[in-house]
Short mmCIF file of C-alpha atoms and ligand atoms in Angstrom, two decimals:
data_model
loop_
_atom_site.label_atom_id
_atom_site.label_comp_id
_atom_site.label_asym_id
_atom_site.label_seq_id
_atom_site.Cartn_x
_atom_site.Cartn_y
_atom_site.Cartn_z
CA MET A 17 0.00 0.00 0.00
CA LEU A 18 1.36 3.41 -0.94
CA THR A 19 0.17 6.75 0.32
CA ARG A 20 1.32 10.05 -1.12
CA LEU A 21 2.96 12.47 1.26
CA LEU A 22 2.53 15.92 -0.10
CA ALA A 23 5.72 17.28 -1.59
CA VAL A 24 7.81 15.35 0.84
CA MET A 25 7.64 11.65 0.78
CA VAL A 26 5.56 8.57 0.87
CA LEU A 27 5.93 6.16 3.70
CA THR A 28 4.42 2.75 3.56
CA LEU A 29 5.32 -0.13 5.68
CA ALA A 30 6.15 -3.46 4.24
CA PRO A 31 5.44 -6.49 6.40
CA ILE A 32 7.55 -6.45 9.50
CA ARG A 33 10.06 -9.23 9.34
CA ALA A 34 9.94 -10.09 13.01
CA ALA A 35 8.34 -13.27 14.24
CA ALA A 36 4.88 -14.32 13.19
CA GLN A 37 2.75 -11.25 13.65
CA ALA A 38 -0.45 -10.00 12.08
CA PRO A 39 -0.10 -7.91 8.89
CA GLN A 40 1.54 -4.61 9.67
CA SER A 41 1.42 -1.18 8.19
CA LEU A 42 2.69 2.32 8.83
CA VAL A 43 1.30 5.32 7.03
CA VAL A 44 2.28 8.92 7.69
CA ASP A 45 -0.25 11.12 5.95
CA VAL A 46 1.14 14.58 5.33
CA ASP A 47 -1.86 15.46 3.14
CA ALA A 48 -4.05 15.33 6.23
CA ALA A 49 -1.80 17.47 8.45
CA ARG A 50 -3.87 20.21 10.05
CA ASP A 51 -3.29 20.52 13.77
CA THR A 52 -0.37 21.89 15.72
CA ILE A 53 0.88 19.87 18.67
CA SER A 54 0.57 22.30 21.56
CA ARG A 55 3.81 22.43 23.50
CA HIS A 56 1.62 22.58 26.62
CA ILE A 57 1.04 18.84 26.22
CA TYR A 58 4.55 18.57 27.68
CA GLY A 59 3.59 20.35 30.91
CA HIS A 60 4.57 19.56 34.50
CA PHE A 61 3.14 19.63 37.99
CA ALA A 62 4.57 20.76 41.32
CA GLU A 63 2.41 20.11 44.37
CA HIS A 64 3.07 20.66 48.04
CA LEU A 65 3.36 16.93 48.39
CA GLY A 66 6.23 14.96 49.86
CA ARG A 67 9.56 16.22 48.56
CA ASP A 68 8.40 17.85 45.34
CA ILE A 69 8.58 21.48 46.49
CA TYR A 70 10.37 21.23 49.83
CA ASP A 71 13.60 19.28 49.20
CA GLY A 72 12.91 19.22 45.46
CA PHE A 73 12.68 22.67 43.90
CA TRP A 74 13.20 24.42 47.21
CA THR A 75 15.97 23.32 49.51
CA ARG A 76 18.24 24.21 52.35
CA ALA A 77 20.84 21.70 51.18
CA GLY A 78 24.31 23.15 50.82
CA THR A 79 23.71 26.64 52.21
CA GLY A 80 21.40 25.99 55.17
CA GLU A 81 19.10 28.70 53.79
CA TRP A 82 16.01 28.10 51.66
CA HIS A 83 16.72 28.62 47.96
CA LEU A 84 15.71 27.38 44.52
CA ARG A 85 17.93 24.56 43.25
CA GLN A 86 19.91 25.63 40.22
CA ASP A 87 20.76 22.05 39.13
CA VAL A 88 17.05 21.21 38.98
CA ILE A 89 16.28 24.40 37.06
CA ASP A 90 19.06 23.69 34.57
CA ALA A 91 17.81 20.14 34.00
CA LEU A 92 14.22 21.25 33.48
CA ARG A 93 15.25 24.01 31.11
CA ARG A 94 16.85 21.31 28.93
CA ILE A 95 13.43 19.68 28.45
CA GLN A 96 11.84 23.08 27.79
CA ILE A 97 8.99 22.65 30.20
CA PRO A 98 6.16 24.78 28.80
CA ASN A 99 4.06 25.20 31.95
CA LEU A 100 4.08 24.29 35.63
CA ARG A 101 0.91 23.52 37.61
CA TRP A 102 0.93 24.59 41.29
CA PRO A 103 0.19 24.34 44.28
CA GLY A 104 -1.84 21.13 43.76
CA GLY A 105 -3.50 18.72 43.36
CA CYS A 106 -5.55 18.04 46.44
CA PHE A 107 -3.38 20.53 48.30
CA ALA A 108 -4.78 23.38 46.19
CA ASP A 109 -8.19 23.14 47.86
CA TYR A 110 -6.49 23.30 51.24
CA TYR A 111 -4.10 26.16 50.51
CA HIS A 112 -4.67 29.70 51.73
CA TRP A 113 -2.38 31.87 49.71
CA LYS A 114 -2.00 34.70 52.21
CA ASP A 115 -0.12 32.27 54.47
CA GLY A 116 2.64 32.21 51.84
CA ILE A 117 3.47 35.91 51.34
CA GLY A 118 5.42 38.49 53.31
CA PRO A 119 8.61 38.02 55.34
CA SER A 120 9.20 34.28 55.56
CA ASP A 121 10.00 34.32 59.26
CA GLN A 122 6.55 35.80 59.91
CA ARG A 123 4.59 33.30 57.85
CA PRO A 124 2.42 30.83 59.76
CA THR A 125 3.21 27.16 59.60
CA ILE A 126 0.65 24.64 58.43
CA VAL A 127 0.29 20.91 58.81
CA ASN A 128 -0.10 19.29 55.41
CA THR A 129 -2.84 16.91 56.44
CA VAL A 130 -3.48 16.00 52.81
CA TRP A 131 0.00 14.61 52.26
CA GLY A 132 2.09 13.00 54.95
CA GLY A 133 0.99 15.06 57.96
CA VAL A 134 4.17 17.13 57.95
CA THR A 135 4.53 20.74 59.06
CA GLU A 136 5.36 23.24 56.35
CA ASP A 137 6.75 26.69 57.11
CA ASN A 138 5.13 28.32 54.06
CA SER A 139 8.53 29.60 52.96
CA PHE A 140 7.57 28.62 49.41
CA GLY A 141 4.65 30.82 48.37
CA THR A 142 3.47 32.98 45.51
CA HIS A 143 6.65 35.06 45.07
CA GLU A 144 8.87 32.00 45.24
CA PHE A 145 6.73 30.16 42.66
CA MET A 146 6.78 33.13 40.30
CA ASP A 147 10.54 33.38 40.70
CA LEU A 148 10.78 29.68 39.89
CA VAL A 149 8.71 29.84 36.71
CA GLN A 150 10.61 32.88 35.55
CA ARG A 151 13.93 31.06 36.02
CA LEU A 152 12.54 27.99 34.30
CA GLY A 153 11.31 30.09 31.38
CA THR A 154 7.91 28.46 31.68
CA GLU A 155 4.27 29.51 32.04
CA PRO A 156 2.59 29.33 35.44
CA PHE A 157 -0.63 27.38 35.88
CA VAL A 158 -2.13 28.31 39.26
CA VAL A 159 -4.93 26.27 40.82
CA GLY A 160 -7.20 28.22 43.16
CA ASN A 161 -8.97 26.96 46.25
CA VAL A 162 -12.68 26.21 45.79
CA GLY A 163 -13.02 23.39 48.33
CA SER A 164 -12.13 25.23 51.53
CA GLY A 165 -11.71 28.78 50.28
CA THR A 166 -14.01 31.63 49.37
CA VAL A 167 -14.78 33.61 46.25
CA GLN A 168 -13.18 36.65 47.89
CA GLU A 169 -9.99 34.76 48.71
CA MET A 170 -9.57 33.53 45.14
CA ALA A 171 -10.45 36.90 43.63
CA GLU A 172 -7.87 38.59 45.87
CA TRP A 173 -5.18 36.11 44.86
CA TRP A 174 -5.96 36.78 41.21
CA GLU A 175 -5.76 40.52 41.91
CA TYR A 176 -2.52 40.14 43.88
CA ILE A 177 -0.92 38.32 40.97
CA ASN A 178 -2.35 40.20 38.03
CA HIS A 179 -3.51 43.71 38.89
CA PRO A 180 -1.02 46.18 37.38
CA GLY A 181 -1.01 48.49 40.42
CA GLY A 182 -3.15 50.85 42.44
CA SER A 183 -5.45 48.30 44.04
CA PRO A 184 -5.40 46.90 47.58
CA MET A 185 -3.85 43.59 46.55
CA SER A 186 -1.39 44.98 44.02
CA ASP A 187 -0.24 47.49 46.65
CA LEU A 188 0.31 44.61 49.05
CA ARG A 189 2.31 42.81 46.36
CA ALA A 190 4.44 45.93 45.90
CA ARG A 191 5.03 46.18 49.65
CA ASN A 192 6.22 42.58 49.49
CA GLY A 193 8.84 43.55 46.95
CA HIS A 194 7.18 43.02 43.56
CA PRO A 195 5.50 46.10 42.08
CA GLU A 196 5.05 44.50 38.65
CA SER A 197 2.18 42.11 38.03
CA TRP A 198 3.00 38.63 36.84
CA GLY A 199 0.38 38.18 34.09
CA VAL A 200 -0.72 34.65 34.96
CA GLU A 201 -3.42 33.31 32.63
CA PHE A 202 -3.76 29.54 33.21
CA TRP A 203 -6.07 29.42 36.22
CA GLY A 204 -7.61 26.28 37.69
CA VAL A 205 -10.92 26.71 39.49
CA GLY A 206 -10.47 23.96 42.07
CA ASN A 207 -8.98 20.50 41.68
CA GLU A 208 -10.77 17.15 41.58
CA SER A 209 -13.89 18.82 42.92
CA TRP A 210 -15.66 15.46 42.61
CA GLY A 211 -13.26 14.07 45.27
CA CYS A 212 -10.59 15.64 47.46
CA GLY A 213 -11.65 19.09 46.24
CA GLY A 214 -15.06 18.91 47.90
CA GLY A 215 -17.01 15.83 46.82
CA MET A 216 -19.31 17.82 44.54
CA THR A 217 -21.76 16.76 41.87
CA PRO A 218 -21.13 18.09 38.35
CA GLU A 219 -24.14 20.38 38.63
CA TYR A 220 -23.08 21.84 41.98
CA TYR A 221 -19.50 22.24 40.75
CA SER A 222 -20.67 23.98 37.58
CA ASP A 223 -22.52 26.56 39.67
CA GLN A 224 -19.43 27.06 41.82
CA PHE A 225 -17.25 27.37 38.73
CA LYS A 226 -19.50 30.10 37.32
CA ARG A 227 -19.63 31.91 40.65
CA TYR A 228 -15.87 31.89 41.25
CA SER A 229 -14.88 32.70 37.67
CA THR A 230 -17.24 35.69 37.55
CA PHE A 231 -15.06 37.54 40.03
CA LEU A 232 -11.72 36.98 38.30
CA ARG A 233 -11.83 40.10 36.14
CA SER A 234 -9.50 40.82 33.24
CA TYR A 235 -6.76 43.34 34.01
CA GLY A 236 -5.30 45.02 30.95
CA ASP A 237 -4.22 42.26 28.60
CA THR A 238 -4.41 39.59 31.27
CA ARG A 239 -7.51 37.49 30.95
CA ALA A 240 -7.97 34.25 32.85
CA PHE A 241 -7.83 31.05 30.86
CA PHE A 242 -10.34 29.23 33.02
CA ILE A 243 -9.59 25.58 33.68
CA ALA A 244 -12.42 23.60 35.21
CA THR A 245 -12.18 20.37 37.14
CA GLY A 246 -12.61 17.58 34.63
CA PRO A 247 -13.45 13.91 34.94
CA ASN A 248 -11.70 11.23 36.90
CA SER A 249 -10.68 8.74 34.18
CA GLY A 250 -13.91 7.24 32.78
CA ASN A 251 -16.44 9.45 34.59
CA VAL A 252 -18.39 10.54 31.53
CA GLU A 253 -21.28 11.83 33.68
CA TRP A 254 -18.95 14.50 35.03
CA THR A 255 -17.93 15.64 31.56
CA GLU A 256 -21.53 15.63 30.37
CA GLY A 257 -22.76 17.60 33.39
CA VAL A 258 -20.02 20.23 33.42
CA MET A 259 -20.08 20.76 29.65
CA ARG A 260 -23.85 21.07 29.70
CA GLU A 261 -24.02 23.47 32.66
CA ALA A 262 -20.88 25.54 32.21
CA GLY A 263 -19.27 24.53 28.90
CA ASN A 264 -19.71 27.99 27.39
CA ARG A 265 -17.70 29.54 30.26
CA ILE A 266 -14.82 27.05 30.30
CA ASP A 267 -11.50 27.31 28.45
CA GLY A 268 -10.08 23.96 29.53
CA LEU A 269 -11.43 20.82 31.16
CA ASP A 270 -8.91 19.06 33.39
CA MET A 271 -9.21 15.27 33.22
CA HIS A 272 -7.05 13.03 35.45
CA TYR A 273 -5.94 9.49 34.70
CA TYR A 274 -3.25 7.44 36.42
CA THR A 275 -1.81 4.16 35.16
CA ARG A 276 -1.88 1.75 38.08
CA VAL A 277 -0.64 -1.80 38.08
CA ARG A 278 -3.44 -3.62 39.80
CA GLY A 279 -5.03 -6.95 39.07
CA PHE A 280 -4.24 -9.04 36.05
CA GLY A 281 -7.19 -10.10 33.93
CA GLY A 282 -9.38 -7.18 34.95
CA GLN A 283 -9.78 -4.04 32.95
CA GLY A 284 -7.19 -1.86 34.62
CA GLY A 285 -7.95 1.06 36.82
CA PRO A 286 -8.27 1.15 40.58
CA GLY A 287 -9.02 -2.23 42.01
CA GLY A 288 -8.16 -4.36 38.99
CA ASN A 289 -9.57 -7.83 39.07
CA PRO A 290 -9.99 -9.02 42.68
CA ASN A 291 -9.92 -12.64 41.49
CA GLY A 292 -6.76 -12.20 39.46
CA PRO A 293 -3.37 -13.54 40.50
CA GLU A 294 -1.09 -11.80 42.99
CA ILE A 295 0.47 -8.74 41.48
CA SER A 296 3.34 -6.50 42.56
CA ARG A 297 2.73 -2.78 42.82
CA SER A 298 6.40 -2.01 43.33
CA ALA A 299 8.05 0.47 41.00
CA THR A 300 11.11 -1.76 40.57
CA GLU A 301 10.38 -5.28 41.84
CA PHE A 302 8.13 -6.76 39.20
CA GLY A 303 7.97 -9.33 36.45
CA GLU A 304 6.45 -9.54 33.00
CA ARG A 305 2.90 -9.80 34.33
CA GLU A 306 3.22 -6.37 35.93
CA TRP A 307 4.88 -5.01 32.81
CA PHE A 308 1.98 -6.25 30.73
CA VAL A 309 -0.70 -4.83 33.05
CA GLY A 310 1.10 -1.49 32.98
CA MET A 311 0.97 -1.43 29.18
CA GLN A 312 -2.66 -2.55 29.14
CA ASN A 313 -3.76 0.15 31.56
CA ALA A 314 -1.65 2.81 29.89
CA GLN A 315 -3.44 2.14 26.62
CA ARG A 316 -6.76 3.07 28.22
CA ILE A 317 -5.79 6.73 27.88
CA ASP A 318 -6.59 6.63 24.18
CA ASP A 319 -10.14 5.33 24.74
CA LEU A 320 -10.73 7.72 27.61
CA ILE A 321 -9.76 10.72 25.54
CA GLU A 322 -12.05 9.56 22.75
CA GLN A 323 -14.98 9.08 25.13
CA HIS A 324 -14.65 12.54 26.67
CA GLU A 325 -13.91 14.10 23.30
CA ALA A 326 -17.16 12.74 21.91
CA ILE A 327 -19.12 14.46 24.68
CA MET A 328 -17.20 17.70 24.32
CA ASP A 329 -17.76 17.64 20.56
CA ARG A 330 -21.52 17.73 21.11
CA TYR A 331 -21.35 20.87 23.25
CA ASP A 332 -18.34 22.43 21.56
CA PRO A 333 -18.13 21.31 17.93
CA GLU A 334 -15.62 24.07 17.17
CA LYS A 335 -13.21 22.48 19.66
CA ASP A 336 -12.60 25.74 21.49
CA VAL A 337 -12.44 24.06 24.90
CA TRP A 338 -9.13 22.34 25.56
CA LEU A 339 -9.16 18.85 26.93
CA ILE A 340 -6.35 18.98 29.47
CA VAL A 341 -4.89 15.83 31.00
CA GLY A 342 -3.83 17.73 34.10
CA GLU A 343 -2.58 14.68 35.98
CA TRP A 344 -1.23 11.50 34.42
CA GLY A 345 1.51 8.96 34.92
CA MET A 346 2.28 5.65 36.62
CA TRP A 347 1.29 5.37 40.28
CA HIS A 348 3.24 2.66 42.14
CA ASP A 349 3.73 1.77 45.79
CA VAL A 350 6.09 4.11 47.62
CA GLU A 351 9.71 3.09 48.04
CA PRO A 352 10.16 0.93 51.17
CA GLY A 353 10.84 2.93 54.32
CA THR A 354 9.48 6.22 52.97
CA ASN A 355 6.45 8.18 54.22
CA PRO A 356 3.38 6.63 52.50
CA GLY A 357 1.92 10.11 52.14
CA PHE A 358 4.94 11.34 50.18
CA LEU A 359 4.31 9.17 47.09
CA TYR A 360 8.04 8.74 46.45
CA GLN A 361 8.65 6.07 43.83
CA GLN A 362 11.46 4.93 41.56
CA ASN A 363 11.15 5.08 37.80
CA THR A 364 12.20 2.38 35.31
CA ILE A 365 12.24 1.78 31.59
CA ARG A 366 8.61 0.64 32.08
CA ASP A 367 7.67 4.18 33.16
CA ALA A 368 9.59 5.60 30.19
CA VAL A 369 7.74 3.38 27.71
CA VAL A 370 4.41 4.42 29.24
CA ALA A 371 5.45 8.08 29.03
CA GLY A 372 6.36 7.74 25.35
CA GLN A 373 3.07 5.96 24.64
CA HIS A 374 0.99 8.64 26.44
CA LEU A 375 2.77 11.48 24.69
CA ASN A 376 2.16 9.79 21.33
CA VAL A 377 -1.54 9.55 22.18
CA PHE A 378 -1.68 13.22 23.21
CA ASN A 379 0.12 14.26 20.01
CA ASN A 380 -2.32 12.27 17.92
CA HIS A 381 -5.26 14.02 19.62
CA ALA A 382 -3.75 17.46 18.96
CA ASP A 383 -7.08 18.86 17.81
CA ARG A 384 -8.61 18.59 21.30
CA VAL A 385 -5.83 17.74 23.78
CA LYS A 386 -3.89 20.99 24.15
CA MET A 387 -2.33 20.60 27.55
CA ALA A 388 -1.20 17.85 29.90
CA ASN A 389 0.76 17.69 33.13
CA ILE A 390 2.64 14.60 34.18
CA ALA A 391 2.47 13.96 37.91
CA GLN A 392 4.82 15.09 39.27
CA THR A 393 8.10 16.84 38.62
CA ILE A 394 10.44 15.91 41.48
CA ASN A 395 10.43 13.02 43.99
CA VAL A 396 6.70 12.34 43.60
CA LEU A 397 4.98 9.66 41.46
CA GLN A 398 6.37 9.48 37.89
CA ALA A 399 9.01 12.11 38.42
CA MET A 400 11.56 13.63 36.08
CA ILE A 401 14.11 14.11 38.84
CA LEU A 402 14.95 12.41 42.13
CA THR A 403 16.98 14.23 44.76
CA ARG A 404 19.01 13.15 47.78
CA GLY A 405 20.51 16.03 49.72
CA GLU A 406 22.55 17.97 47.21
CA GLU A 407 22.54 15.10 44.69
CA MET A 408 20.14 14.78 41.80
CA ILE A 409 19.45 12.08 39.21
CA LEU A 410 17.42 12.10 36.02
CA THR A 411 14.85 9.36 35.55
CA PRO A 412 14.16 7.41 32.34
CA THR A 413 10.93 9.46 32.03
CA TYR A 414 12.95 12.67 31.98
CA HIS A 415 14.83 11.36 28.96
CA VAL A 416 11.60 10.68 27.06
CA PHE A 417 10.50 14.29 27.62
CA GLU A 418 13.88 15.46 26.38
CA MET A 419 13.69 13.28 23.25
CA TYR A 420 10.14 14.47 22.46
CA THR A 421 10.95 18.21 22.59
CA VAL A 422 11.11 17.98 18.79
CA HIS A 423 7.30 17.73 18.74
CA HIS A 424 6.67 20.98 20.65
CA ASP A 425 4.48 23.27 18.53
CA ALA A 426 5.20 21.18 15.42
CA LEU A 427 2.58 20.27 12.83
CA MET A 428 1.08 16.91 13.70
CA LEU A 429 1.25 14.38 10.87
CA PRO A 430 -1.48 11.78 11.19
CA ILE A 431 0.06 8.35 11.47
CA GLU A 432 -1.35 4.87 11.41
CA ILE A 433 0.65 1.97 12.61
CA ASP A 434 -0.20 -1.64 13.01
CA ALA A 435 2.78 -3.62 14.12
CA GLY A 436 0.90 -6.52 15.57
CA THR A 437 0.25 -7.34 19.16
CA TYR A 438 2.23 -8.09 22.27
CA GLU A 439 0.69 -11.15 23.85
CA PHE A 440 0.90 -12.30 27.43
CA GLU A 441 -0.96 -15.24 28.99
CA GLY A 442 -3.82 -15.08 26.52
CA GLN A 443 -4.25 -11.31 26.50
CA SER A 444 -2.82 -8.78 24.13
CA VAL A 445 -2.12 -5.10 23.58
CA GLU A 446 -0.95 -3.22 20.49
CA ALA A 447 2.80 -3.69 20.36
CA VAL A 448 3.91 -0.42 18.81
CA ASN A 449 2.48 3.05 18.87
CA ALA A 450 3.75 6.18 17.22
CA SER A 451 3.27 9.84 16.43
CA ALA A 452 4.82 12.12 13.85
CA SER A 453 5.26 15.83 13.25
CA ARG A 454 6.96 18.30 10.94
CA ASP A 455 8.80 21.22 12.49
CA ALA A 456 9.24 24.77 11.24
CA GLU A 457 12.44 23.79 9.42
CA GLY A 458 10.63 21.03 7.53
CA ARG A 459 12.21 18.16 9.46
CA ILE A 460 9.96 15.18 10.12
CA HIS A 461 10.13 13.44 13.47
CA ILE A 462 8.60 10.07 14.18
CA SER A 463 8.47 8.75 17.73
CA LEU A 464 7.96 5.01 18.04
CA VAL A 465 7.33 3.04 21.21
CA ASN A 466 7.69 -0.73 21.35
CA MET A 467 5.73 -1.94 24.36
CA ASP A 468 6.78 -5.53 23.83
CA PRO A 469 9.55 -6.32 26.34
CA ASN A 470 10.73 -9.39 24.43
CA GLN A 471 10.32 -8.88 20.73
CA ALA A 472 12.23 -6.44 18.53
CA ARG A 473 10.32 -5.31 15.45
CA THR A 474 11.72 -4.51 12.07
CA ILE A 475 9.80 -1.91 10.13
CA GLU A 476 10.43 -1.39 6.43
CA THR A 477 8.92 1.70 4.89
CA GLU A 478 9.10 2.66 1.23
CA ILE A 479 9.80 6.29 0.49
CA GLU A 480 8.58 7.61 -2.84
CA ARG A 481 9.28 10.94 -4.53
CA ALA A 482 11.05 11.88 -1.38
CA SER A 483 13.32 14.73 -0.69
CA VAL A 484 14.37 12.69 2.30
CA SER A 485 18.01 11.79 2.15
CA GLN A 486 19.00 11.32 5.75
CA VAL A 487 17.68 9.54 8.76
CA SER A 488 19.05 9.74 12.25
CA GLY A 489 17.63 9.00 15.63
CA ARG A 490 17.99 8.30 19.30
CA VAL A 491 16.84 5.36 21.37
CA LEU A 492 16.01 4.79 25.01
CA THR A 493 16.04 1.14 26.02
CA ALA A 494 17.54 -1.20 28.60
CA ASP A 495 18.47 -4.83 29.11
CA ALA A 496 16.13 -5.47 32.03
CA ILE A 497 12.44 -4.53 32.31
CA ASN A 498 13.07 -2.89 35.67
CA ALA A 499 16.28 -1.03 34.72
CA HIS A 500 16.48 2.35 36.43
CA ASN A 501 18.88 5.06 37.47
CA THR A 502 20.17 5.28 41.03
CA PHE A 503 22.36 7.74 42.89
CA GLU A 504 25.12 5.15 42.67
CA GLN A 505 24.54 4.41 38.97
CA PRO A 506 22.79 7.45 37.50
CA ASN A 507 23.35 6.63 33.83
CA THR A 508 21.97 3.09 33.54
CA VAL A 509 19.05 4.23 31.38
CA GLU A 510 19.79 7.14 29.09
CA PRO A 511 19.32 7.87 25.39
CA GLU A 512 21.88 6.77 22.88
CA PRO A 513 22.38 7.46 19.21
CA PHE A 514 20.19 5.08 17.26
CA ASP A 515 21.93 3.08 14.57
CA GLY A 516 18.90 0.91 13.81
CA ALA A 517 17.47 3.10 11.06
CA SER A 518 18.79 3.16 7.51
CA LEU A 519 17.80 4.50 4.12
CA SER A 520 18.64 2.54 1.03
CA ASP A 521 17.10 2.74 -2.46
CA GLY A 522 14.05 4.53 -1.13
CA LEU A 523 13.51 2.05 1.65
CA LEU A 524 13.57 3.15 5.28
CA THR A 525 14.31 0.28 7.61
CA VAL A 526 13.90 0.61 11.35
CA GLU A 527 15.02 -2.07 13.77
CA LEU A 528 12.95 -1.20 16.82
CA PRO A 529 14.39 -2.85 19.94
CA ALA A 530 12.15 -4.49 22.51
CA LYS A 531 10.93 -2.15 25.31
CA SER A 532 12.17 0.97 23.62
CA VAL A 533 11.36 4.54 22.75
CA VAL A 534 12.88 5.72 19.47
CA VAL A 535 12.72 9.18 17.94
CA LEU A 536 13.71 9.46 14.27
CA GLU A 537 14.55 12.57 12.33
CA LEU A 538 14.07 12.54 8.56
CA GLN A 539 15.35 15.31 6.34
O1 AHR B 20 -0.85 13.72 42.18
C1 AHR B 20 -1.26 13.26 43.41
C2 AHR B 20 -2.73 13.52 43.69
O2 AHR B 20 -3.50 12.75 42.82
C3 AHR B 20 -3.21 14.92 43.47
O3 AHR B 20 -3.01 15.74 44.56
C4 AHR B 20 -4.66 14.73 43.23
O4 AHR B 20 -5.22 15.76 42.44
C5 AHR B 20 -4.75 13.37 42.60
O5 AHR B 20 -5.74 12.60 43.17
#
């Protein structure tokens, strides 16, 4: 099968030569390119949870005084993080922003009863967050408190951050050392309001959303981009209710979905199959069964997006409202000996493969999914960075984000791939998934994820009438399914130049290793 790729090339995939698999095909359809991949899909999340802020971004290590970590900032700048969500998460509906401004030695302490029961000194507040995002070169995404706050409290925070000057809150900001406004636009109206944010119904939340958002007035050029609490994974009733009641007032709907490894033989999600065999929830101590369940549950994200998209399309056929996946990632048991409320977990090649797969799915839904935030940035859940005192290591997931920077704001090229299935004990998932884009310089990037931990796949693609003369790439893979980076061996899993792709007589051949993420560049 041949498909024409406008003025560039034609890619078709000949049968993959690897072991007996169903017929395979790969088509990149440049003719159908229409949507830009929003760089905000590659967003991040910093909650007052465990050691994400305190001991992650914000530390006393080295100097004894609180300060932002430069090594962390440098690492995150390398992956060009486009936005940072803060202060939660569940914590957002518990946070009272006035506790976190003014001289730090006069700020009240609070007990973080949401996460770990630890006392925080509020030394990291609004000014420190704004300083952080400015040094990261990223856009702030602030989540306001609906659950335990008031309309006045949220409106005053908005005013404190965004009023240009000459109002009670902007004068207070100036007295605290920052006369200029910060111009924050991404604004969450509560978090998980169906759960930790207040246990609301979609109808009640919609009324609250309208009430709160009414009082966040535009100041000059700064207008709030209102982000409403979205559904918890498959909760279509929530999406239906909020879109029906408040859809015309919403800019983004914030859906959350975590990949958990629970129960083999059930259909993923919390609980899994109670009758299934014993399964490990450890981030590092697991076998192929747990690998398989991880892949199976990760693939649900595609269906979930399609389900919610279909509802949104009915209320918003122009696709003005962004579907935001404001929390996603693998959620494992905490590392032994750590505070269960800190959600500190290790991160293996399994997490990296799931990250690559999710990002491919988000890219491919570029017409509706315009923002996403992996949970979370440092020391919490599927983190980019782990810290220990003054030390820092990069996780396999970090490397996927770095490899995928080529897709930021690039034109999405629709891609279809069928590389057969990965089978395990009578069940199966699609083995390979992919996304493709063309950047401003005309380079085409294809990211391919092989979820099969055992079987390499060879992909042969014919290129016709192509101006393509070079292919290069990078690969992230490992020998063991639980390979990960440690403070003792920080470079066990890191990207390498990929020598498995070649061009010869118009034929592109890609040898895709088992359990790998590969990003190709064609020019
Ligand atoms: O990311 C951890 C928690 O998961 C967040 O605080 C909450 O929003 C979600 O349930």
